[in-house]
Short mmCIF file of C-alpha atoms and ligand atoms in Angstrom, two decimals:
data_model
loop_
_atom_site.label_atom_id
_atom_site.label_comp_id
_atom_site.label_asym_id
_atom_site.label_seq_id
_atom_site.Cartn_x
_atom_site.Cartn_y
_atom_site.Cartn_z
CA MET A 14 0.04 -0.10 0.09
CA GLY A 15 1.31 3.41 -0.78
CA ARG A 16 1.53 6.43 1.04
CA ARG A 17 -1.34 8.82 0.90
CA PRO A 18 -0.42 12.46 0.13
CA LEU A 19 -2.49 15.41 0.93
CA PHE A 20 -1.36 18.39 -1.01
CA GLY A 21 -1.57 21.41 1.04
CA SER A 22 -0.04 24.61 -0.54
CA GLY A 23 -2.39 27.40 -1.84
CA GLY A 24 0.68 29.00 -3.78
CA ARG A 25 2.44 30.18 -0.59
CA ASP A 26 5.83 29.56 0.07
CA GLU A 27 5.92 26.63 2.80
CA ARG A 28 9.64 27.45 3.30
CA HIS A 29 8.47 30.44 5.65
CA ASP A 30 6.07 28.49 7.94
CA GLN A 31 7.28 25.03 7.91
CA GLY A 32 6.08 24.52 11.24
CA PHE A 33 2.48 24.68 10.07
CA VAL A 34 3.07 21.82 7.92
CA GLU A 35 4.49 19.86 10.40
CA ARG A 36 1.50 20.39 13.23
CA VAL A 37 -0.70 18.97 9.90
CA ALA A 38 1.96 16.02 9.54
CA GLU A 39 1.80 15.16 12.88
CA ASP A 40 -1.93 15.12 13.24
CA PHE A 41 -1.85 12.20 10.60
CA GLU A 42 1.35 10.52 11.73
CA PRO A 43 -0.53 7.64 13.30
CA PHE A 44 -1.36 6.42 9.54
CA ASN A 45 0.31 5.67 6.31
CA ILE A 46 -0.49 9.40 4.83
CA ASN A 47 2.22 11.36 3.49
CA VAL A 48 1.61 15.03 4.23
CA THR A 49 3.05 17.05 1.44
CA THR A 50 3.32 20.53 -0.40
CA ASP A 51 4.73 18.83 -3.67
CA ILE A 52 2.05 18.43 -6.22
CA LYS A 53 4.25 15.68 -8.25
CA VAL A 54 4.01 13.42 -4.78
CA TYR A 55 0.48 13.97 -4.60
CA LEU A 56 -0.52 13.46 -8.52
CA ALA A 57 1.41 9.99 -7.69
CA ALA A 58 -0.64 8.41 -5.12
CA PRO A 59 -3.55 6.83 -6.26
CA ALA A 60 -6.69 9.02 -7.82
CA THR A 61 -8.69 6.79 -4.89
CA SER A 62 -6.82 7.40 -2.25
CA ARG A 63 -5.67 11.13 -2.15
CA GLN A 64 -7.08 14.35 -0.69
CA ARG A 65 -6.14 18.08 -1.27
CA CYS A 66 -6.88 20.79 1.11
CA CYS A 67 -6.14 24.39 -0.44
CA PHE A 68 -5.19 27.18 2.15
CA THR A 69 -6.47 30.49 0.96
CA ASP A 70 -7.43 34.03 1.84
CA THR A 71 -10.47 34.27 -0.24
CA PRO A 72 -13.41 33.68 2.33
CA VAL A 73 -15.71 30.53 1.88
CA THR A 74 -18.34 30.14 4.00
CA ALA A 75 -16.41 28.66 7.26
CA ALA A 76 -13.46 28.67 8.69
CA GLY A 77 -12.93 25.62 6.40
CA VAL A 78 -15.32 23.40 4.09
CA ALA A 79 -15.16 19.66 2.95
CA TYR A 80 -17.22 17.02 1.52
CA ILE A 81 -17.68 13.76 3.94
CA GLY A 82 -15.98 11.36 2.67
CA SER A 83 -14.33 12.88 -0.47
CA TRP A 84 -10.90 10.96 0.15
CA ASN A 85 -11.64 8.01 -1.64
CA TRP A 86 -14.19 9.60 -4.60
CA GLY A 87 -11.18 9.69 -7.20
CA SER A 88 -12.55 13.22 -8.28
CA ASP A 89 -9.70 15.21 -6.60
CA THR A 90 -12.43 17.34 -4.84
CA PRO A 91 -10.70 19.50 -2.50
CA CYS A 92 -11.45 20.56 0.72
CA TRP A 93 -10.42 24.33 1.77
CA SER A 94 -9.26 26.37 4.81
CA VAL A 95 -9.47 29.86 5.30
CA TYR A 96 -6.51 30.14 7.94
CA THR A 97 -3.14 29.89 5.70
CA THR A 98 -0.93 29.80 8.46
CA GLY A 99 0.12 29.12 12.03
CA LYS A 100 -1.58 27.26 14.57
CA ASN A 101 -5.21 28.05 13.12
CA GLY A 102 -4.07 26.54 9.64
CA ALA A 103 -2.68 23.30 11.35
CA GLU A 104 -6.07 23.02 13.02
CA VAL A 105 -8.44 23.37 9.84
CA GLY A 106 -5.71 21.81 7.72
CA ALA A 107 -6.27 18.65 9.63
CA HIS A 108 -10.17 19.10 10.40
CA GLU A 109 -11.21 19.47 7.00
CA PRO A 110 -9.09 16.34 5.68
CA GLY A 111 -10.69 14.42 8.75
CA HIS A 112 -14.42 15.22 7.31
CA THR A 113 -13.03 14.25 3.86
CA LEU A 114 -12.06 10.70 5.70
CA GLY A 115 -15.41 10.66 7.03
CA LEU A 116 -15.78 12.23 10.50
CA GLY A 117 -17.71 14.11 11.92
CA HIS A 118 -18.03 16.94 14.88
CA GLU A 119 -17.02 16.35 18.14
CA THR A 120 -19.98 17.19 19.89
CA GLN A 121 -22.28 18.07 23.02
CA GLU A 122 -25.52 17.84 24.88
CA ILE A 123 -25.21 19.95 28.09
CA PRO A 124 -27.90 19.72 30.11
CA ASN A 125 -29.88 22.86 30.15
CA GLY A 126 -31.61 22.43 33.58
CA SER A 127 -35.08 21.93 31.86
CA GLY A 128 -34.95 18.33 31.23
CA GLY A 129 -33.36 19.07 27.73
CA THR A 130 -30.23 19.68 26.09
CA THR A 131 -28.47 22.96 25.00
CA HIS A 132 -26.53 21.39 21.38
CA VAL A 133 -22.98 22.29 20.96
CA GLU A 134 -21.52 21.61 17.77
CA TYR A 135 -17.96 21.98 17.83
CA PHE A 136 -16.72 21.47 21.96
CA ALA A 137 -13.58 23.80 22.27
CA GLY A 138 -11.63 21.79 24.96
CA GLN A 139 -10.60 21.03 28.11
CA GLY A 140 -7.91 22.48 30.49
CA SER A 141 -5.17 25.02 29.85
CA GLY A 142 -1.38 25.64 29.34
CA ALA A 143 0.57 22.69 28.36
CA THR A 144 -2.01 20.12 28.89
CA GLY A 145 -5.03 21.94 27.88
CA TRP A 146 -6.50 19.60 24.89
CA ALA A 147 -9.26 19.85 22.57
CA PRO A 148 -10.30 16.92 19.57
CA THR A 149 -9.41 18.00 16.23
CA MET A 150 -12.77 17.39 15.15
CA GLY A 151 -13.92 20.10 17.65
CA VAL A 152 -12.15 23.47 17.93
CA GLY A 153 -8.67 23.29 18.15
CA TYR A 154 -7.51 26.57 18.33
CA TYR A 155 -7.35 27.28 22.24
CA ASP A 156 -5.57 24.27 23.40
CA GLN A 157 -2.03 23.49 22.49
CA VAL A 158 -2.77 19.91 22.16
CA SER A 159 -5.49 18.23 20.15
CA SER A 160 -5.76 14.95 18.49
CA TRP A 161 -8.37 12.72 17.00
CA SER A 162 -10.96 11.39 19.34
CA LYS A 163 -13.84 9.27 20.18
CA GLY A 164 -15.74 11.98 22.65
CA GLU A 165 -13.77 11.24 25.77
CA PHE A 166 -15.18 14.37 27.33
CA GLN A 167 -18.21 15.48 29.63
CA TYR A 168 -21.47 15.70 27.73
CA ALA A 169 -20.12 14.66 24.83
CA SER A 170 -22.79 13.33 22.09
CA ASN A 171 -20.89 11.77 19.09
CA PHE A 172 -18.64 8.66 20.13
CA GLN A 173 -17.28 8.01 16.41
CA ASP A 174 -14.08 6.26 16.95
CA GLU A 175 -11.99 8.16 14.92
CA LEU A 176 -8.82 6.29 14.54
CA ASN A 177 -10.63 3.40 13.76
CA ASN A 178 -12.96 5.37 10.94
CA ILE A 179 -10.21 6.42 9.40
CA VAL A 180 -8.29 2.97 8.71
CA THR A 181 -11.96 0.96 8.37
CA ALA A 182 -14.14 3.10 6.34
CA ASN A 183 -13.04 2.45 2.94
CA ASN A 184 -10.38 4.83 2.35
CA ASN A 185 -7.66 2.59 1.72
CA VAL A 186 -5.61 4.07 4.81
CA ALA A 187 -3.97 1.96 7.33
CA TYR A 188 -1.88 2.61 10.53
CA ARG A 189 1.78 3.47 9.92
CA ALA A 190 3.78 0.36 10.38
CA ASP A 191 4.64 0.48 14.07
CA ASP A 192 8.54 1.87 14.19
CA THR A 193 9.37 1.52 18.27
CA GLY A 194 9.33 -1.74 20.49
CA SER A 195 7.00 -2.73 22.62
CA THR A 196 9.86 -3.87 25.34
CA LEU A 197 12.78 -2.35 26.73
CA ALA A 198 15.00 -4.17 24.60
CA THR A 199 13.43 -2.84 21.52
CA ARG A 200 12.86 0.80 22.92
CA VAL A 201 13.73 3.70 20.66
CA PHE A 202 16.00 6.36 22.37
CA TRP A 203 13.99 9.53 22.22
CA LYS A 204 15.19 12.86 22.22
CA TYR A 205 12.68 15.73 20.38
CA ILE A 206 14.16 17.00 17.59
CA PRO A 207 11.66 17.86 14.58
CA THR A 208 14.17 18.27 11.42
CA THR A 209 16.52 14.85 11.97
CA ARG A 210 15.25 11.39 10.95
CA PRO A 211 14.22 8.25 13.03
CA LEU A 212 17.31 6.39 14.50
CA PRO A 213 17.14 2.45 13.15
CA LYS A 214 15.18 0.60 15.41
CA GLY A 215 16.64 -0.64 18.90
CA SER A 216 19.32 2.10 18.49
CA SER A 217 20.01 3.94 21.76
CA SER A 218 22.39 6.60 20.81
CA GLY A 219 23.42 9.15 17.89
CA PRO A 220 21.38 12.00 16.35
CA ALA A 221 17.81 12.33 17.99
CA THR A 222 14.87 10.58 16.39
CA ARG A 223 10.97 12.16 15.90
CA MET A 224 8.70 10.55 17.93
CA HIS A 225 5.55 8.25 16.33
CA PHE A 226 2.55 7.96 18.12
CA ASN A 227 0.93 5.10 16.51
CA SER A 228 -2.30 3.14 16.82
CA PRO A 229 -4.18 2.69 20.22
CA GLN A 230 -3.63 -0.88 20.38
CA ARG A 231 0.41 -0.59 20.77
CA ALA A 232 2.42 -0.33 23.49
CA ASP A 233 5.83 1.37 22.52
CA LYS A 234 8.36 2.57 25.06
CA TRP A 235 10.54 5.40 24.49
CA CYS A 236 13.95 5.86 26.67
CA CYS A 237 15.19 9.68 27.06
ZN1 ZN B 317 -16.13 20.67 10.68
#
């Protein structure tokens, strides 16, 4: 199975905002999805397993827009983000392709004290500072950590298992091959320096590696 590009350029010079692309790439790190800004890489992927996300200053109807499930349509139907840089661009740059992979919003139904509930379409997260968290398919702008979710928060009303959906909903996507052992003997030495390559499996010295969060079933170990 090949790797699955997502093209996110919109004519900008990505070299001046590499952190933005890195953030999007981290969101898709559990999967065999290749986040790229190179159109040649994108076009080399199967038409039925790729998604272009266009970043534009031209307003659309919301912060972004996407068709649910378009990832495998084979029509190169794009999704859109109106944020073109930084944290906000990265959040929309993951959220909209998330829709194309079949994901809905992380919603809440909050009791209103009158026997009913108040609907929240986009859960905006919990906590603060370094550990503040929000689901990518809610609103991730305001918290430093965002991730795929399955409704692990108070009053959640959408329990779609997003990780599982991405790899099972006819997207021709799978979890990335495990790159880290599950025992101390097969651990990977970890220091986070984003621009370097992963160490070979089992290495315990040398230049730093980047950390891959793999599928939830795996019990990876790192030494740092
Ligand atoms: Zn959305």
